[in-house]
Amino acid sequence: MIVVLVEHSQGVFKKKSLEAVLYAAHIAKEMGTDITAVAMGNVPDSEMQTLGAYGAQKVLHTTDARLDNFNSKAYAKVVVAAAQKENAKVIIGLHDTTGKAVMPRVAARLQAGLVAGAVGYPDLSKGFTVKKNVFSGKAFAFVNVTSDTKVISLMPNTFPVVKGEGSATVEQMEAGLSDADFSVKVLEVSKASGSVPLSEAELVVSGGRGLKGPENWYVLEALAQELGAATACSRPVADAHWRPHGEHVGQTGGTIRPNLYIAVGISGAIQHLAGVNGSKTIVVINKDPEAPFFKAADYGVLGDAMEIVPKLTEAVKKF
Ligand code: FAD
């Protein structure tokens, strides 16, 4: 059996979680086994049943009001309870903010080998060998997991999401949570302000310190609005509170793989590239011809952001 942790936003599963279920379905087919998804919090049954169209046979649902706010310790306990109930040999989550905190805990509790940031399916002809990112996405490693139980966190936006047919059964699960599991509490969640969710956006307009200050962000927002894109930023920008932390991408922020990533006034440090170098097309706008980002760019524009971005926005308007 394979157990997969699925995440939702206000009762609707995130696209990246559907990707995780499809990923699990591919492995389950090769292993000749089934998939059980684990959902927490307030999700309607009708939404959980849709996971059948992505390959899950069953959804275990834990509805404890305390789970409405993310808590890595409690989430891990629920996933472990599901894995034990299902006698799962493979447990899958995402290599995102939630998964980075939850999946290592799950692996530790189950004494399982962990592949963090997988970008390939396990090669069963070579034991259980999984391709993963290393050195902030600069190289790949092939990791052979030899433990009986295996835990994988999948790099989001690695595989396409294609809906099939089918409906999953839903079963309530009591995970034995106690107050001690909620000893760390989330007091505030600040969301990225853009209308398009960053993690699922096909187009992203991103800004760095080269924008000089939050008062200049209107040029990026205008372009993003014309394109129907999400906005993102480099870490120093979020650290300086020019933009919310939900928009920060990179090694210590979100990992995105949009079709188009437009980087404006961002130098292209390796820690930034780690979160965006899976983008299909990268456009870099920078006034320094030596900016390292140009080496990773498909298209580069040399010049001042405050001149070039408004011109780009005007050009997009004409389409
Ligand atoms: P800068 O490096 O200051 O670059 C600004 C760029 O703007 C320059 O290239 C400049 O030429 C250009 N510019 C200036 N004026 C203009 C103009 N008018 N028009 C056009 N271009 C202009 N960073 C991240 O982004 N994400 C992370 O997750 C992350 N994690 C980190 C983790 C660790 C452990 C460490 C040590 C660092 C991390 N960093 C991360 C920081 C990273 O190393 C860089 O410092 C950061 O990415 C630089 O941000 P920046 O490109 O916005 O700023």
PDB file of N, CA, C and O and ligand atoms in Angstrom, residues 207-212 233-237 248-254 264-273 275 285-288 291-292 303-306, ligand 1:
ATOM      1  N   GLY A 207      10.361  40.088  -8.557  1.00  0.00           N
ATOM      2  CA  GLY A 207      11.224  41.253  -8.386  1.00  0.00           C
ATOM      3  C   GLY A 207      12.272  41.061  -7.308  1.00  0.00           C
ATOM      4  O   GLY A 207      12.070  40.324  -6.339  1.00  0.00           O
ATOM      5  N   GLY A 208      13.398  41.744  -7.485  1.00  0.00           N
ATOM      6  CA  GLY A 208      14.479  41.688  -6.502  1.00  0.00           C
ATOM      7  C   GLY A 208      14.828  43.073  -5.995  1.00  0.00           C
ATOM      8  O   GLY A 208      14.103  44.050  -6.237  1.00  0.00           O
ATOM      9  N   ARG A 209      15.974  43.125  -5.333  1.00  0.00           N
ATOM     10  CA  ARG A 209      16.415  44.375  -4.718  1.00  0.00           C
ATOM     11  C   ARG A 209      16.639  45.492  -5.735  1.00  0.00           C
ATOM     12  O   ARG A 209      16.653  46.669  -5.384  1.00  0.00           O
ATOM     13  N   GLY A 210      16.815  45.077  -6.993  1.00  0.00           N
ATOM     14  CA  GLY A 210      17.000  46.078  -8.056  1.00  0.00           C
ATOM     15  C   GLY A 210      15.803  46.982  -8.251  1.00  0.00           C
ATOM     16  O   GLY A 210      15.912  48.030  -8.884  1.00  0.00           O
ATOM     17  N   LEU A 211      14.652  46.607  -7.670  1.00  0.00           N
ATOM     18  CA  LEU A 211      13.463  47.471  -7.764  1.00  0.00           C
ATOM     19  C   LEU A 211      13.557  48.658  -6.804  1.00  0.00           C
ATOM     20  O   LEU A 211      12.717  49.548  -6.822  1.00  0.00           O
ATOM     21  N   LYS A 212      14.523  48.599  -5.897  1.00  0.00           N
ATOM     22  CA  LYS A 212      14.878  49.718  -4.985  1.00  0.00           C
ATOM     23  C   LYS A 212      13.936  49.920  -3.800  1.00  0.00           C
ATOM     24  O   LYS A 212      14.342  50.454  -2.783  1.00  0.00           O
ATOM     25  N   CYS A 233       9.162  37.155  -5.384  1.00  0.00           N
ATOM     26  CA  CYS A 233      10.286  38.047  -5.069  1.00  0.00           C
ATOM     27  C   CYS A 233      11.473  37.250  -4.553  1.00  0.00           C
ATOM     28  O   CYS A 233      11.365  36.062  -4.242  1.00  0.00           O
ATOM     29  N   SER A 234      12.604  37.939  -4.467  1.00  0.00           N
ATOM     30  CA  SER A 234      13.797  37.324  -3.876  1.00  0.00           C
ATOM     31  C   SER A 234      13.703  37.434  -2.352  1.00  0.00           C
ATOM     32  O   SER A 234      12.876  38.180  -1.817  1.00  0.00           O
ATOM     33  N   ARG A 235      14.567  36.707  -1.688  1.00  0.00           N
ATOM     34  CA  ARG A 235      14.488  36.680  -0.224  1.00  0.00           C
ATOM     35  C   ARG A 235      14.760  38.027   0.451  1.00  0.00           C
ATOM     36  O   ARG A 235      14.024  38.409   1.379  1.00  0.00           O
ATOM     37  N   PRO A 236      15.799  38.778   0.028  1.00  0.00           N
ATOM     38  CA  PRO A 236      16.032  40.058   0.719  1.00  0.00           C
ATOM     39  C   PRO A 236      14.825  40.987   0.645  1.00  0.00           C
ATOM     40  O   PRO A 236      14.591  41.786   1.550  1.00  0.00           O
ATOM     41  N   VAL A 237      14.068  40.869  -0.448  1.00  0.00           N
ATOM     42  CA  VAL A 237      12.879  41.704  -0.621  1.00  0.00           C
ATOM     43  C   VAL A 237      11.832  41.352   0.444  1.00  0.00           C
ATOM     44  O   VAL A 237      11.206  42.241   1.048  1.00  0.00           O
ATOM     45  N   HIS A 248       8.281  34.820  -1.451  1.00  0.00           N
ATOM     46  CA  HIS A 248       9.726  34.589  -1.565  1.00  0.00           C
ATOM     47  C   HIS A 248       9.989  33.191  -2.130  1.00  0.00           C
ATOM     48  O   HIS A 248       9.486  32.198  -1.639  1.00  0.00           O
ATOM     49  N   VAL A 249      10.770  33.160  -3.219  1.00  0.00           N
ATOM     50  CA  VAL A 249      11.102  31.874  -3.844  1.00  0.00           C
ATOM     51  C   VAL A 249      12.603  31.615  -3.720  1.00  0.00           C
ATOM     52  O   VAL A 249      13.404  32.544  -3.617  1.00  0.00           O
ATOM     53  N   GLY A 250      12.950  30.337  -3.713  1.00  0.00           N
ATOM     54  CA  GLY A 250      14.364  29.981  -3.599  1.00  0.00           C
ATOM     55  C   GLY A 250      14.568  28.853  -2.614  1.00  0.00           C
ATOM     56  O   GLY A 250      13.615  28.202  -2.178  1.00  0.00           O
ATOM     57  N   GLN A 251      15.831  28.673  -2.275  1.00  0.00           N
ATOM     58  CA  GLN A 251      16.215  27.571  -1.391  1.00  0.00           C
ATOM     59  C   GLN A 251      15.438  27.576  -0.082  1.00  0.00           C
ATOM     60  O   GLN A 251      15.040  26.538   0.417  1.00  0.00           O
ATOM     61  N   THR A 252      15.248  28.779   0.469  1.00  0.00           N
ATOM     62  CA  THR A 252      14.541  28.873   1.745  1.00  0.00           C
ATOM     63  C   THR A 252      13.102  29.348   1.570  1.00  0.00           C
ATOM     64  O   THR A 252      12.410  29.596   2.544  1.00  0.00           O
ATOM     65  N   GLY A 253      12.669  29.458   0.339  1.00  0.00           N
ATOM     66  CA  GLY A 253      11.293  29.874   0.064  1.00  0.00           C
ATOM     67  C   GLY A 253      10.579  28.837  -0.771  1.00  0.00           C
ATOM     68  O   GLY A 253      10.854  27.653  -0.675  1.00  0.00           O
ATOM     69  N   GLY A 254       9.662  29.297  -1.615  1.00  0.00           N
ATOM     70  CA  GLY A 254       8.890  28.373  -2.433  1.00  0.00           C
ATOM     71  C   GLY A 254       9.675  27.873  -3.636  1.00  0.00           C
ATOM     72  O   GLY A 254      10.620  28.512  -4.095  1.00  0.00           O
ATOM     73  N   VAL A 264      13.009  40.334 -12.498  1.00  0.00           N
ATOM     74  CA  VAL A 264      13.332  41.749 -12.687  1.00  0.00           C
ATOM     75  C   VAL A 264      14.191  42.251 -11.528  1.00  0.00           C
ATOM     76  O   VAL A 264      13.783  42.159 -10.368  1.00  0.00           O
ATOM     77  N   GLY A 265      15.380  42.725 -11.841  1.00  0.00           N
ATOM     78  CA  GLY A 265      16.251  43.269 -10.796  1.00  0.00           C
ATOM     79  C   GLY A 265      16.651  42.226  -9.766  1.00  0.00           C
ATOM     80  O   GLY A 265      16.765  42.516  -8.581  1.00  0.00           O
ATOM     81  N   ILE A 266      16.844  41.006 -10.235  1.00  0.00           N
ATOM     82  CA  ILE A 266      17.296  39.908  -9.348  1.00  0.00           C
ATOM     83  C   ILE A 266      18.649  39.436  -9.882  1.00  0.00           C
ATOM     84  O   ILE A 266      18.795  39.183 -11.085  1.00  0.00           O
ATOM     85  N   SER A 267      19.631  39.297  -8.992  1.00  0.00           N
ATOM     86  CA  SER A 267      20.991  39.002  -9.459  1.00  0.00           C
ATOM     87  C   SER A 267      21.141  37.564  -9.959  1.00  0.00           C
ATOM     88  O   SER A 267      21.951  37.297 -10.844  1.00  0.00           O
ATOM     89  N   GLY A 268      20.354  36.631  -9.366  1.00  0.00           N
ATOM     90  CA  GLY A 268      20.459  35.231  -9.803  1.00  0.00           C
ATOM     91  C   GLY A 268      21.419  34.428  -8.946  1.00  0.00           C
ATOM     92  O   GLY A 268      22.133  33.552  -9.457  1.00  0.00           O
ATOM     93  N   ALA A 269      21.410  34.705  -7.638  1.00  0.00           N
ATOM     94  CA  ALA A 269      22.232  33.913  -6.714  1.00  0.00           C
ATOM     95  C   ALA A 269      21.746  32.461  -6.738  1.00  0.00           C
ATOM     96  O   ALA A 269      20.566  32.198  -6.987  1.00  0.00           O
ATOM     97  N   ILE A 270      22.663  31.542  -6.445  1.00  0.00           N
ATOM     98  CA  ILE A 270      22.331  30.110  -6.517  1.00  0.00           C
ATOM     99  C   ILE A 270      21.135  29.772  -5.615  1.00  0.00           C
ATOM    100  O   ILE A 270      20.289  28.945  -5.967  1.00  0.00           O
ATOM    101  N   GLN A 271      21.050  30.451  -4.464  1.00  0.00           N
ATOM    102  CA  GLN A 271      19.934  30.171  -3.547  1.00  0.00           C
ATOM    103  C   GLN A 271      18.602  30.609  -4.145  1.00  0.00           C
ATOM    104  O   GLN A 271      17.569  30.036  -3.844  1.00  0.00           O
ATOM    105  N   HIS A 272      18.614  31.623  -4.985  1.00  0.00           N
ATOM    106  CA  HIS A 272      17.382  32.041  -5.657  1.00  0.00           C
ATOM    107  C   HIS A 272      17.049  31.064  -6.787  1.00  0.00           C
ATOM    108  O   HIS A 272      15.907  30.601  -6.910  1.00  0.00           O
ATOM    109  N   LEU A 273      18.070  30.722  -7.564  1.00  0.00           N
ATOM    110  CA  LEU A 273      17.853  29.816  -8.709  1.00  0.00           C
ATOM    111  C   LEU A 273      17.284  28.482  -8.251  1.00  0.00           C
ATOM    112  O   LEU A 273      16.515  27.841  -8.978  1.00  0.00           O
ATOM    113  N   GLY A 275      14.985  27.783  -6.437  1.00  0.00           N
ATOM    114  CA  GLY A 275      13.520  27.737  -6.402  1.00  0.00           C
ATOM    115  C   GLY A 275      12.856  27.952  -7.747  1.00  0.00           C
ATOM    116  O   GLY A 275      11.656  27.768  -7.879  1.00  0.00           O
ATOM    117  N   ILE A 285      15.537  40.555 -16.628  1.00  0.00           N
ATOM    118  CA  ILE A 285      15.694  41.990 -16.898  1.00  0.00           C
ATOM    119  C   ILE A 285      16.618  42.543 -15.821  1.00  0.00           C
ATOM    120  O   ILE A 285      16.287  42.502 -14.632  1.00  0.00           O
ATOM    121  N   ASN A 286      17.791  43.033 -16.252  1.00  0.00           N
ATOM    122  CA  ASN A 286      18.783  43.479 -15.270  1.00  0.00           C
ATOM    123  C   ASN A 286      19.679  44.525 -15.938  1.00  0.00           C
ATOM    124  O   ASN A 286      19.954  44.427 -17.132  1.00  0.00           O
ATOM    125  N   LYS A 287      20.117  45.480 -15.155  1.00  0.00           N
ATOM    126  CA  LYS A 287      20.938  46.544 -15.773  1.00  0.00           C
ATOM    127  C   LYS A 287      22.426  46.194 -15.765  1.00  0.00           C
ATOM    128  O   LYS A 287      23.227  46.917 -16.367  1.00  0.00           O
ATOM    129  N   ASP A 288      22.788  45.091 -15.103  1.00  0.00           N
ATOM    130  CA  ASP A 288      24.199  44.696 -15.035  1.00  0.00           C
ATOM    131  C   ASP A 288      24.466  43.525 -15.995  1.00  0.00           C
ATOM    132  O   ASP A 288      23.963  42.422 -15.775  1.00  0.00           O
ATOM    133  N   ALA A 291      25.361  40.210 -14.429  1.00  0.00           N
ATOM    134  CA  ALA A 291      24.464  39.545 -13.461  1.00  0.00           C
ATOM    135  C   ALA A 291      24.417  38.041 -13.763  1.00  0.00           C
ATOM    136  O   ALA A 291      24.165  37.644 -14.911  1.00  0.00           O
ATOM    137  N   PRO A 292      24.662  37.185 -12.762  1.00  0.00           N
ATOM    138  CA  PRO A 292      24.720  35.732 -13.019  1.00  0.00           C
ATOM    139  C   PRO A 292      23.429  35.160 -13.589  1.00  0.00           C
ATOM    140  O   PRO A 292      23.458  34.136 -14.268  1.00  0.00           O
ATOM    141  N   GLY A 303      19.011  46.477 -19.100  1.00  0.00           N
ATOM    142  CA  GLY A 303      18.523  47.842 -18.957  1.00  0.00           C
ATOM    143  C   GLY A 303      17.849  48.061 -17.619  1.00  0.00           C
ATOM    144  O   GLY A 303      17.775  47.163 -16.770  1.00  0.00           O
ATOM    145  N   ASP A 304      17.342  49.284 -17.463  1.00  0.00           N
ATOM    146  CA  ASP A 304      16.715  49.692 -16.211  1.00  0.00           C
ATOM    147  C   ASP A 304      15.279  49.153 -16.139  1.00  0.00           C
ATOM    148  O   ASP A 304      14.475  49.406 -17.044  1.00  0.00           O
ATOM    149  N   ALA A 305      14.995  48.459 -15.040  1.00  0.00           N
ATOM    150  CA  ALA A 305      13.670  47.839 -14.864  1.00  0.00           C
ATOM    151  C   ALA A 305      12.547  48.857 -15.003  1.00  0.00           C
ATOM    152  O   ALA A 305      11.510  48.570 -15.600  1.00  0.00           O
ATOM    153  N   MET A 306      12.773  50.064 -14.457  1.00  0.00           N
ATOM    154  CA  MET A 306      11.695  51.055 -14.438  1.00  0.00           C
ATOM    155  C   MET A 306      11.385  51.591 -15.837  1.00  0.00           C
ATOM    156  O   MET A 306      10.342  52.177 -16.067  1.00  0.00           O
TER     157      MET A 306
HETATM  158  P1  FAD B   1      20.865  41.668  -5.202  1.00  0.00           P
HETATM  159  O1  FAD B   1      21.829  40.555  -5.103  1.00  0.00           O
HETATM  160  O2  FAD B   1      21.182  42.932  -4.484  1.00  0.00           O
HETATM  161  O3  FAD B   1      20.666  41.941  -6.754  1.00  0.00           O
HETATM  162  C1  FAD B   1      19.945  43.025  -7.267  1.00  0.00           C
HETATM  163  C2  FAD B   1      20.068  42.984  -8.781  1.00  0.00           C
HETATM  164  O4  FAD B   1      19.296  44.022  -9.331  1.00  0.00           O
HETATM  165  C3  FAD B   1      21.504  43.152  -9.300  1.00  0.00           C
HETATM  166  O5  FAD B   1      21.802  42.114 -10.209  1.00  0.00           O
HETATM  167  C4  FAD B   1      21.476  44.514 -10.007  1.00  0.00           C
HETATM  168  O6  FAD B   1      22.312  44.548 -11.146  1.00  0.00           O
HETATM  169  C5  FAD B   1      20.029  44.606 -10.406  1.00  0.00           C
HETATM  170  N1  FAD B   1      19.559  45.977 -10.538  1.00  0.00           N
HETATM  171  C6  FAD B   1      19.807  47.052  -9.731  1.00  0.00           C
HETATM  172  N2  FAD B   1      19.153  48.144 -10.164  1.00  0.00           N
HETATM  173  C7  FAD B   1      18.463  47.754 -11.270  1.00  0.00           C
HETATM  174  C8  FAD B   1      17.586  48.425 -12.158  1.00  0.00           C
HETATM  175  N3  FAD B   1      17.263  49.714 -11.984  1.00  0.00           N
HETATM  176  N4  FAD B   1      17.055  47.725 -13.185  1.00  0.00           N
HETATM  177  C9  FAD B   1      17.364  46.414 -13.386  1.00  0.00           C
HETATM  178  N5  FAD B   1      18.178  45.725 -12.553  1.00  0.00           N
HETATM  179  C10 FAD B   1      18.728  46.394 -11.515  1.00  0.00           C
HETATM  180  N6  FAD B   1      17.730  34.399  -1.921  1.00  0.00           N
HETATM  181  C11 FAD B   1      16.565  34.171  -2.540  1.00  0.00           C
HETATM  182  O7  FAD B   1      16.130  34.931  -3.419  1.00  0.00           O
HETATM  183  N7  FAD B   1      15.816  33.081  -2.168  1.00  0.00           N
HETATM  184  C12 FAD B   1      16.210  32.212  -1.204  1.00  0.00           C
HETATM  185  O8  FAD B   1      15.471  31.255  -0.909  1.00  0.00           O
HETATM  186  C13 FAD B   1      17.448  32.441  -0.562  1.00  0.00           C
HETATM  187  N8  FAD B   1      17.898  31.588   0.375  1.00  0.00           N
HETATM  188  C14 FAD B   1      19.134  31.798   0.924  1.00  0.00           C
HETATM  189  C15 FAD B   1      19.648  30.866   1.824  1.00  0.00           C
HETATM  190  C16 FAD B   1      20.896  31.043   2.349  1.00  0.00           C
HETATM  191  C17 FAD B   1      21.429  30.016   3.333  1.00  0.00           C
HETATM  192  C18 FAD B   1      21.669  32.180   1.997  1.00  0.00           C
HETATM  193  C19 FAD B   1      23.043  32.382   2.563  1.00  0.00           C
HETATM  194  C20 FAD B   1      21.172  33.110   1.113  1.00  0.00           C
HETATM  195  C21 FAD B   1      19.894  32.939   0.561  1.00  0.00           C
HETATM  196  N9  FAD B   1      19.374  33.863  -0.337  1.00  0.00           N
HETATM  197  C22 FAD B   1      18.177  33.582  -0.947  1.00  0.00           C
HETATM  198  C23 FAD B   1      20.034  35.143  -0.631  1.00  0.00           C
HETATM  199  C24 FAD B   1      20.833  35.107  -1.930  1.00  0.00           C
HETATM  200  O9  FAD B   1      22.136  34.609  -1.687  1.00  0.00           O
HETATM  201  C25 FAD B   1      20.952  36.509  -2.548  1.00  0.00           C
HETATM  202  O10 FAD B   1      21.537  37.352  -1.594  1.00  0.00           O
HETATM  203  C26 FAD B   1      19.616  37.089  -2.979  1.00  0.00           C
HETATM  204  O11 FAD B   1      18.935  36.195  -3.821  1.00  0.00           O
HETATM  205  C27 FAD B   1      19.850  38.402  -3.711  1.00  0.00           C
HETATM  206  O12 FAD B   1      18.619  39.024  -3.924  1.00  0.00           O
HETATM  207  P2  FAD B   1      18.451  40.062  -5.116  1.00  0.00           P
HETATM  208  O13 FAD B   1      18.888  39.422  -6.383  1.00  0.00           O
HETATM  209  O14 FAD B   1      17.064  40.587  -5.027  1.00  0.00           O
HETATM  210  O15 FAD B   1      19.414  41.258  -4.689  1.00  0.00           O
END
